[in-house]
Amino acid sequence: MTSDYTVELAVELETAARLRASQFIFPQRPWLDLYGINVRPVAPFGSASSKQFVDPALIHRVLPDELLFEILSKTTPYTLGRAACVCRKWRYTIRNPVFWRNACLKAWQVSGLVENYKVLQLKYDGSWRKMWLLRPRIRTDGIYVSRNTYIRAGVAEWKITNPVHLVCYYRYMRFYPSGRFLYKNSSQKVKDVAKYLNFRASKADCVFKGNYTLSEDKVEAALLYPGTRPTVLRFRLRLRGTTQGANNRMDLLALLTSGVNDNEVNCPDEDILGVVERWEEDETHNPDVPAISHKRGLTPFVFVSFEEVETSVLNLPVEKMDYYVPG
């Protein structure tokens, strides 16, 4: 005669076997845990019907959720924001924290994994998406451009009055998540400079490499001008945005140049920011190169993504940009 204990054990084993089998029939989808395991198609907005709604969209019936997740994981955060406006199903899927965690860890990779998790819990309530929107970060999907102008008096023969020229030049900065950046000072337009503003640029392109650090919304950057009298160019910037999470403006708080000794820099690719990090504004280590704090050419940097370099208003000629204000 079997005992009650044996019967209960058999029932539990059968239940466990069914659960194991159901895992293969209904695979676990962690990104759907936000709104339950059994996900029904989203009903049209404002529908009062209690019946289950069958999504008529062909893309939702043909494209599996796993494949949709894989496609979205390959896109940039800004593309995810635009894709979230397509439909409610995509919006719920894109709210998966996996997308935003990868984006945050890449954007602040210099801070390290442990430090990023500390900031996430202390300031952003454990939300990666909130951290992406609210925490200041330097954008790496484009170029920061500062447009500067000055007036230069010309000379004309056999005339009473001399002409006046409006000279326009640009400062270009392209940042990388690794803590390095590229800098170029040129009169060329954005669409022309964007083609060769990379680490493969030749010396003839006059693209200089440097290092930067980000602390809250403050950016410290420095690069070395090589030559017979090596000169250090230091930037002090403040990061901001015209909208939440945009980070599309950088105010140039200070622009400093000073001299450096040959024995302080062993190679051009050395971290020059670590050498001059604690220097004063009027400090120089080469008497032939005085320390100068520049007061002109401090127009704020405007961010231009690579998708907009051909159509940006910064490509317009000087006569059409006389009253341009970066904001």
PDB file of C-alpha atoms in Angstrom, residues 141-145 172 189-195 197 303-316:
ATOM      1  CA  ASP A 141      28.678  60.226 -33.037  1.00  0.00           C
ATOM      2  CA  GLY A 142      29.705  63.520 -34.602  1.00  0.00           C
ATOM      3  CA  ILE A 143      31.868  66.637 -34.338  1.00  0.00           C
ATOM      4  CA  TYR A 144      31.774  69.659 -32.045  1.00  0.00           C
ATOM      5  CA  VAL A 145      32.249  72.842 -34.086  1.00  0.00           C
ATOM      6  CA  TYR A 172      36.782  71.193 -34.697  1.00  0.00           C
ATOM      7  CA  LYS A 189      33.624  73.804 -43.960  1.00  0.00           C
ATOM      8  CA  VAL A 190      32.235  71.006 -41.811  1.00  0.00           C
ATOM      9  CA  LYS A 191      31.459  68.708 -44.734  1.00  0.00           C
ATOM     10  CA  ASP A 192      35.083  68.884 -45.915  1.00  0.00           C
ATOM     11  CA  VAL A 193      36.764  68.395 -42.528  1.00  0.00           C
ATOM     12  CA  ALA A 194      34.548  65.468 -41.471  1.00  0.00           C
ATOM     13  CA  LYS A 195      36.043  63.297 -44.220  1.00  0.00           C
ATOM     14  CA  LEU A 197      39.013  63.979 -39.031  1.00  0.00           C
ATOM     15  CA  PHE A 303      27.447  69.481 -32.092  1.00  0.00           C
ATOM     16  CA  VAL A 304      26.946  68.248 -35.655  1.00  0.00           C
ATOM     17  CA  SER A 305      26.253  64.544 -36.127  1.00  0.00           C
ATOM     18  CA  PHE A 306      27.822  62.652 -39.008  1.00  0.00           C
ATOM     19  CA  GLU A 307      24.373  62.301 -40.566  1.00  0.00           C
ATOM     20  CA  GLU A 308      24.033  66.098 -40.814  1.00  0.00           C
ATOM     21  CA  VAL A 309      27.517  67.222 -41.868  1.00  0.00           C
ATOM     22  CA  GLU A 310      26.409  67.691 -45.498  1.00  0.00           C
ATOM     23  CA  THR A 311      23.265  69.669 -44.656  1.00  0.00           C
ATOM     24  CA  SER A 312      24.417  71.638 -41.600  1.00  0.00           C
ATOM     25  CA  VAL A 313      23.911  75.407 -41.609  1.00  0.00           C
ATOM     26  CA  LEU A 314      27.583  75.761 -40.690  1.00  0.00           C
ATOM     27  CA  ASN A 315      28.401  75.018 -44.334  1.00  0.00           C
ATOM     28  CA  LEU A 316      26.786  78.281 -45.449  1.00  0.00           C
TER      29      LEU A 316
END
